[in-house]
Short mmCIF file of C-alpha atoms and ligand atoms in Angstrom, two decimals:
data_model
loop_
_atom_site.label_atom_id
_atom_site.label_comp_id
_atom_site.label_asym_id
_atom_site.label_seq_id
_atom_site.Cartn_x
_atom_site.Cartn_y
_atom_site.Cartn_z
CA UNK A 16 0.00 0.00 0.00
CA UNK A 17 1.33 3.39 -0.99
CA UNK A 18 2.15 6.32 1.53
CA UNK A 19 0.05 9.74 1.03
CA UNK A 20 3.18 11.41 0.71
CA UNK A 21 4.40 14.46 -1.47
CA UNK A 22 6.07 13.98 -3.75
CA UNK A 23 8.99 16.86 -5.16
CA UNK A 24 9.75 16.94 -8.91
CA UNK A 25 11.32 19.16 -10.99
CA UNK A 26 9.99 20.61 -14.73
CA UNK A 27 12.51 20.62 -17.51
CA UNK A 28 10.67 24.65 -18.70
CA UNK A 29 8.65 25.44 -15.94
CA UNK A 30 6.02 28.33 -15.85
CA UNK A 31 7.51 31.56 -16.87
CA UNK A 32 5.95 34.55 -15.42
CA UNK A 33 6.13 37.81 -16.70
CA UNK A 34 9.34 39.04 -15.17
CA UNK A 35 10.68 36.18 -17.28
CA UNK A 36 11.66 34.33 -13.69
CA UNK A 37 11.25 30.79 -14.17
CA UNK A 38 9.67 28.27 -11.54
CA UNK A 39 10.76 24.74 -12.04
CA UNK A 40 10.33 23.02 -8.86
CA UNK A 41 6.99 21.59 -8.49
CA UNK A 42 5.65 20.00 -5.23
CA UNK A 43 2.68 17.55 -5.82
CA UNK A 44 -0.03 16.40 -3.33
CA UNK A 45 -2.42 13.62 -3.84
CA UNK A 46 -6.41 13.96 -5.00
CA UNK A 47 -8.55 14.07 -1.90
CA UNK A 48 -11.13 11.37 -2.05
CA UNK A 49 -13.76 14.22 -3.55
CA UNK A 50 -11.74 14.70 -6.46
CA UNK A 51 -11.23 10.93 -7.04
CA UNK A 52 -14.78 10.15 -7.06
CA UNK A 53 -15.94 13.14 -9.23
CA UNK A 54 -12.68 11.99 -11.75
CA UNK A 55 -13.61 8.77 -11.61
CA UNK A 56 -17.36 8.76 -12.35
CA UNK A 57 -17.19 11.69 -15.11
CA UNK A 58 -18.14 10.18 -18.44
CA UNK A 59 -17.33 10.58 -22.11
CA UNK A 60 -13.47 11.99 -23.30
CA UNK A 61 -11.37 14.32 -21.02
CA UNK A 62 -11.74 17.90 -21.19
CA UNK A 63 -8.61 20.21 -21.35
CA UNK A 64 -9.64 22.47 -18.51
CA UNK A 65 -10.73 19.79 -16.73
CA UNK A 66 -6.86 18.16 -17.09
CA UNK A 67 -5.84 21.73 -16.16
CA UNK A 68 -8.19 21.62 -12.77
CA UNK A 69 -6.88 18.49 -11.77
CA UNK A 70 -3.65 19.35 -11.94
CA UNK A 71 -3.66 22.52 -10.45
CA UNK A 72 -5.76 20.73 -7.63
CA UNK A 73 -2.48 18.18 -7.24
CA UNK A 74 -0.10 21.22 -7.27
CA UNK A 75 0.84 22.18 -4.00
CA UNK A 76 3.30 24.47 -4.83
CA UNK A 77 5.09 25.67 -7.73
CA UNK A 78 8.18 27.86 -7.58
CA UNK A 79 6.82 31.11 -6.22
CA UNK A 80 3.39 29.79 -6.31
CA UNK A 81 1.28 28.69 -3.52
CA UNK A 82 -2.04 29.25 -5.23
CA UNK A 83 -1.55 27.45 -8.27
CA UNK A 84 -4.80 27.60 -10.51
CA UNK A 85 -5.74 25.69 -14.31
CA UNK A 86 -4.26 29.32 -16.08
CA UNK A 87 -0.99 28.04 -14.69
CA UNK A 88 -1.54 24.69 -15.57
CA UNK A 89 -2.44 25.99 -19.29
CA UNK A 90 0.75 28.18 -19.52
CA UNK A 91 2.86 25.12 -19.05
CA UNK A 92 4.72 23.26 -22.06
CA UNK A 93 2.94 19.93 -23.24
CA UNK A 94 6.36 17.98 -22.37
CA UNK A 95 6.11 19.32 -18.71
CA UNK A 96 2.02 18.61 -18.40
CA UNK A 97 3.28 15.26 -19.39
CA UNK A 98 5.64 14.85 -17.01
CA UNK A 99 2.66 15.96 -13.90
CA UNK A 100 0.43 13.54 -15.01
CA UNK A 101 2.75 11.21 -15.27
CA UNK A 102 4.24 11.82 -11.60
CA UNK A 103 0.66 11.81 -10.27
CA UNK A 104 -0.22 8.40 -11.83
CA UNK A 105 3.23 6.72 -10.13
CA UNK A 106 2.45 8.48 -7.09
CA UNK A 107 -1.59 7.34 -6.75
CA UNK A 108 -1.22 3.99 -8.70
CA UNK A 109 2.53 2.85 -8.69
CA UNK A 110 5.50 3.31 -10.77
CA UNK A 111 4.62 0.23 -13.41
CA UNK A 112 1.86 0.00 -15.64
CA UNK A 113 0.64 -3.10 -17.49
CA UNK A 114 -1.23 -1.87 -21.01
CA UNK A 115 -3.04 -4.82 -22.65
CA UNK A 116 -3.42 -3.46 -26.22
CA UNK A 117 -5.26 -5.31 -28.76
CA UNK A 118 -2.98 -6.83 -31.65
CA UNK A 119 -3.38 -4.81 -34.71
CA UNK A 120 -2.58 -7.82 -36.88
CA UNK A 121 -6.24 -8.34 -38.13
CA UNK A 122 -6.23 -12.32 -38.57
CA UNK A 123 -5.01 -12.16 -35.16
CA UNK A 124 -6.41 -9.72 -32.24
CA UNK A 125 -4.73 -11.34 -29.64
CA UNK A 126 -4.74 -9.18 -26.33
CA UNK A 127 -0.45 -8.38 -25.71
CA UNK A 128 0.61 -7.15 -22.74
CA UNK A 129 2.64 -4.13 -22.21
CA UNK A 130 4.73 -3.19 -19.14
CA UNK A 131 5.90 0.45 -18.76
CA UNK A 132 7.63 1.73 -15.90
CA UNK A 133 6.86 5.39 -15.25
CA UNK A 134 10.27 5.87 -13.46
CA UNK A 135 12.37 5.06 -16.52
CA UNK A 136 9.53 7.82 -18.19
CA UNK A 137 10.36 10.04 -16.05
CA UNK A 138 13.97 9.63 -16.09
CA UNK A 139 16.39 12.49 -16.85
CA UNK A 140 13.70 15.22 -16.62
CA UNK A 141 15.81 17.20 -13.91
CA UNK A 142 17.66 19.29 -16.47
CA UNK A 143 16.62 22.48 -17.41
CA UNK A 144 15.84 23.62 -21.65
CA UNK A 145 17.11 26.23 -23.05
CA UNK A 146 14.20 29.06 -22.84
CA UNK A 147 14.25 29.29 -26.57
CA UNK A 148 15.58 26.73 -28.84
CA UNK A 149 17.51 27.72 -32.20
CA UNK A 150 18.49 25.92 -35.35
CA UNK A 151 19.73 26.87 -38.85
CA UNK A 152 17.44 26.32 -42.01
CA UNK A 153 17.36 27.69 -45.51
CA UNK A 154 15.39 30.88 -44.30
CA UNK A 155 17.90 31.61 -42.15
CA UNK A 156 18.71 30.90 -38.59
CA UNK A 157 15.10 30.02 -36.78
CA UNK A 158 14.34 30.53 -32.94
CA UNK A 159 11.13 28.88 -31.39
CA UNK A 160 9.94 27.55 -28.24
CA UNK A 161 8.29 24.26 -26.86
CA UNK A 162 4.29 24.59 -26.99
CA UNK A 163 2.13 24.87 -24.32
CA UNK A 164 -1.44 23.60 -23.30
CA UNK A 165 -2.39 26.76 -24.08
CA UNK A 166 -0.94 27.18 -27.65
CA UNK A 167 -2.38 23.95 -28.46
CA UNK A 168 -5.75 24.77 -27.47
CA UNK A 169 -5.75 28.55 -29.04
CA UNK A 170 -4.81 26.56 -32.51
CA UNK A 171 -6.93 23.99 -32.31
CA UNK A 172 -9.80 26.23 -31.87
CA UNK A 173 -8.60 28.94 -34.28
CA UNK A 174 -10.90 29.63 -37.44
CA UNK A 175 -11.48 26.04 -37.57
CA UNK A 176 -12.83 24.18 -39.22
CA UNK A 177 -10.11 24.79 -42.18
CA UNK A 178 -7.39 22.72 -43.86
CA UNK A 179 -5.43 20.73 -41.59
CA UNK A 180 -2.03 22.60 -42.70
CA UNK A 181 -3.63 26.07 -42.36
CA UNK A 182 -4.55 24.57 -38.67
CA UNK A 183 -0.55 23.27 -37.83
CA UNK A 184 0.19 26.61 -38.73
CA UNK A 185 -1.72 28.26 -36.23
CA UNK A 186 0.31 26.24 -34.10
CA UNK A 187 3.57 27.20 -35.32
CA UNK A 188 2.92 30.93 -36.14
CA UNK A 189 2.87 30.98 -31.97
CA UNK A 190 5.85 28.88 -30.94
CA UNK A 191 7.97 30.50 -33.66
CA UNK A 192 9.38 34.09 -33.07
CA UNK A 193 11.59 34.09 -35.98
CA UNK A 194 12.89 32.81 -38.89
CA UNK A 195 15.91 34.47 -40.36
CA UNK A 196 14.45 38.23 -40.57
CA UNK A 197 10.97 37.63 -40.84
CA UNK A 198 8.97 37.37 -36.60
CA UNK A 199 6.67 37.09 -35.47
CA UNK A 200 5.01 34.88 -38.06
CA UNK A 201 1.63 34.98 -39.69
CA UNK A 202 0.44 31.90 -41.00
CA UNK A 203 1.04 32.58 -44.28
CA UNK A 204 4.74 33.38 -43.62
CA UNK A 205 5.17 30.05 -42.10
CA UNK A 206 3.41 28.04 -45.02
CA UNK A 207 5.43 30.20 -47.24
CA UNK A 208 8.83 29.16 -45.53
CA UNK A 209 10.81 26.39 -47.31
CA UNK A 210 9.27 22.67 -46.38
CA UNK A 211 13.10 22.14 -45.83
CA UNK A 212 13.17 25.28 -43.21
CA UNK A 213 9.98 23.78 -41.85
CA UNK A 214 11.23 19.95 -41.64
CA UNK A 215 14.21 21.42 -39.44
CA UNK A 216 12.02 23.32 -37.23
CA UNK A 217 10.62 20.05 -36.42
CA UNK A 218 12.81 17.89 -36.07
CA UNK A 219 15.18 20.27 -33.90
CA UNK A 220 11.46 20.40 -31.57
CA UNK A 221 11.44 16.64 -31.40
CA UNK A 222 15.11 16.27 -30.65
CA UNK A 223 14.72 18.91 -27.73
CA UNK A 224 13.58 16.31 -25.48
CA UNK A 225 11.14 18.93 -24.13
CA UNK A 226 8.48 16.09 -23.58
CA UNK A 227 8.99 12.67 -22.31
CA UNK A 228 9.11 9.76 -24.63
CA UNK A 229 5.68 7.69 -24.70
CA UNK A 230 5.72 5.74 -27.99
CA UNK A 231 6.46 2.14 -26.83
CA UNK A 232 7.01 -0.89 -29.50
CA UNK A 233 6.57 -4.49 -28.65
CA UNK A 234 5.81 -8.10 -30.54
CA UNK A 235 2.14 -9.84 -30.31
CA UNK A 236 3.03 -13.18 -28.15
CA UNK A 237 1.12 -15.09 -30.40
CA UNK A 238 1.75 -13.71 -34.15
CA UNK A 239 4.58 -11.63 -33.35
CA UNK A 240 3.34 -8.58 -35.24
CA UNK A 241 4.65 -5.17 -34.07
CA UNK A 242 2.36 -3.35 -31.29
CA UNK A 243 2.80 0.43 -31.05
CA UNK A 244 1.17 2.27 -28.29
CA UNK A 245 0.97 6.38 -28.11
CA UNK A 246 0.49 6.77 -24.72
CA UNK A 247 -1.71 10.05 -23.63
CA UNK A 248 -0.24 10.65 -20.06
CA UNK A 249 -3.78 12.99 -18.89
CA UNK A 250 -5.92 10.59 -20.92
CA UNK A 251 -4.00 7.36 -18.81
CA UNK A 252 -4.78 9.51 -15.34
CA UNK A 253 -8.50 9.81 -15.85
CA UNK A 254 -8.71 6.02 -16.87
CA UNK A 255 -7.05 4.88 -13.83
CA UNK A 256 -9.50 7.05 -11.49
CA UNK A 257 -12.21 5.57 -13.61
CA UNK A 258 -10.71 2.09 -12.51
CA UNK A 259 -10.98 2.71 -9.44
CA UNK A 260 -14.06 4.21 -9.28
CA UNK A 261 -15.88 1.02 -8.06
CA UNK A 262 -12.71 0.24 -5.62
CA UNK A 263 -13.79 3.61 -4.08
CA UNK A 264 -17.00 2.91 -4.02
CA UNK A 265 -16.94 -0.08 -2.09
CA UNK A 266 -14.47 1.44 0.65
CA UNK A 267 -17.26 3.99 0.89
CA UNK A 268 -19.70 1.41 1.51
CA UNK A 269 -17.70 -0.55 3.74
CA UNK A 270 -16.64 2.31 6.18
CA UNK A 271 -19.93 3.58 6.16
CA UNK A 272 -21.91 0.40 7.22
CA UNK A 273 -19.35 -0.14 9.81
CA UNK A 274 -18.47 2.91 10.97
CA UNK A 275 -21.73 4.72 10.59
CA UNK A 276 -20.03 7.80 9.04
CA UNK A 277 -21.08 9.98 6.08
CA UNK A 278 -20.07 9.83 2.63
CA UNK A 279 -19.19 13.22 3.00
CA UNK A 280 -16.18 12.12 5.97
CA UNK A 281 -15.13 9.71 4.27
CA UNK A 282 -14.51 11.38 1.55
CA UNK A 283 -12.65 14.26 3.02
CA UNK A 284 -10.11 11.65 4.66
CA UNK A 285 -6.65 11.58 3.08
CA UNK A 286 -6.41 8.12 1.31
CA UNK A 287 -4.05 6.39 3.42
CA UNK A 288 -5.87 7.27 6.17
CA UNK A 289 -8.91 5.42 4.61
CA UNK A 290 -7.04 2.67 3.44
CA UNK A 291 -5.19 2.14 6.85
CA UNK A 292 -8.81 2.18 7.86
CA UNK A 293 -10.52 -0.60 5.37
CA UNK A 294 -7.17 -2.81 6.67
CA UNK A 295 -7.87 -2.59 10.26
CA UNK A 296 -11.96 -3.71 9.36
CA UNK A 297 -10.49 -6.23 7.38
CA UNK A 298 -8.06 -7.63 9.84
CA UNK A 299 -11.08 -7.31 12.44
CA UNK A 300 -13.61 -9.36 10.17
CA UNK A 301 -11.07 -12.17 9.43
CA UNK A 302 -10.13 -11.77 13.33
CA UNK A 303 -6.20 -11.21 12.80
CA UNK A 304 -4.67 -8.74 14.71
CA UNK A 305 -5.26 -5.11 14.63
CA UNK A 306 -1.60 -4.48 14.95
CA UNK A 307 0.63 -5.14 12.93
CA UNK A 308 2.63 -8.65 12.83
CA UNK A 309 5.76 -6.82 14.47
CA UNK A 310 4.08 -5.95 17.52
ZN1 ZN B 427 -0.95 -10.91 -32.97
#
């Protein structure tokens, strides 16, 4: 059984206010039994600013931040939202995760098990990138940053619905300040760069590092047919709440019949504390020992 502790981790960008100060060090708290029922019993696909309200909810402080609220959350890069939810899911559900993914191989189907461990994820995050990243194309020498929840979502809702390349370049007109002497970009300018210029752009984002790695690769057991998996770090948090949304349930039930308490104070204990609880019932019922075998 896990400890409710805190858990200290470090972004690679952090949030950048508008002194330009950066705050990197990020100090996470676990979901109070509230927010793990209302996660876990919300239906249909995740909603950005609900990602955003969870994690500012699991944020206990950030930097110079005490009050740390979903704008914050927004204003952070995709690589470091990545890494929170990732943190968060070792830190409620344990550092390994076993994926059964179906095998894409259509005369076979087979269900193939994957094992990631979040740890080895995580790994090598501590460093700090480069505010801005540069690289030399065609145009000229080009200087851009990591996105951020927030440039993502301003593009993806910008003068949609229109072609998909008009749409990527919403994305890059705001990430890019400059491209030899042409900045800040209009859309235009950056479909009107060379594809080469472009390509580089690209490819010097993904080599950044700026977000962790989540493409795994493994063989179907039973064809041996390659099995890729993208894995969606906020989308993987809400399915493990929803998991354990009958798990929670039940303790609910349990310490209520026994205890006579509300929903409402059981739900406001820490989870350890209600866990340490359901073991000593247990260990009543099956009439072990309410301490612990060293005493
Ligand atoms: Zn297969």
């Amino acid at each position: 059984m896990q400890s409710e502790i805190q858990r200290e981790s470090m972004l690679r960008r952090g949030l950048i206010d508008e002194t330009g100060a950066r705050h990197r060090r990020v100090l996470l708290r676990p979901l109070t039994g509230w927010q793990e029922a209302t996660l876990g019993t919300s239906a249909g696909g995740v909603d950005p600013w609900d990602a955003d309200a969870v994690l500012a909810a699991c944020i206990e402080r950030l930097g110079g931040y005490r009050d740390v609220v979903p704008d914050h959350v927004e204003a952070l890069s995709v690589g470091d939202r990545a890494r929170l939810a990732l943190t968060l899911s070792a830190m409620m559900f344990g550092d390994r995760l076993w994926l059964t993914v179906a095998c894409p191989n259509p005369a076979c189907g087979e269900p193939a098990d994957l094992q990631v461990s979040l740890a080895e994820v995580l790994d090598h995050a501590d460093e700090a990138e480069p505010e801005w990243l540069e690289v030399a194309t065609p145009d000229g020498p080009a200087r851009f940053r990591p996105p951020t929840g927030a440039d993502e979502r301003a593009a993806a809702g910008d003068d949609a619905p229109g072609p998909a390349d008009m749409r990527d370049a919403a994305l890059w007109c705001r990430i890019v300040a400059r491209v030899g002497h042409r900045g800040p970009l209009t859309r235009e300018d950056w479909l009107a760069l060379a594809p080469a210029s472009r390509q580089a752009i690209a490819l010097a984002l993904a080599d950044a590092g700026s977000a962790p790695e989540l493409f795994f690769a493994s063989h179907c057991p039973a064809c041996a047919a390659w099995i890729e998996l993208d894995l969606d770090p906020i989308d993987l948090l809400v399915r493990q709440f929803r998991l354990g949304a009958d798990r929670l349930l039940a303790e609910v039930h349990s310490l209520a019949f026994h205890y006579g308490w509300s929903e409402d104070q059981i739900l406001n204990l820490p989870r350890s504390r209600r866990w340490r609880y359901i073991e000593l019932l247990r260990n009543q019922l099956e009439g072990r020992s309410l301490l612990g075998p060293w005493s």
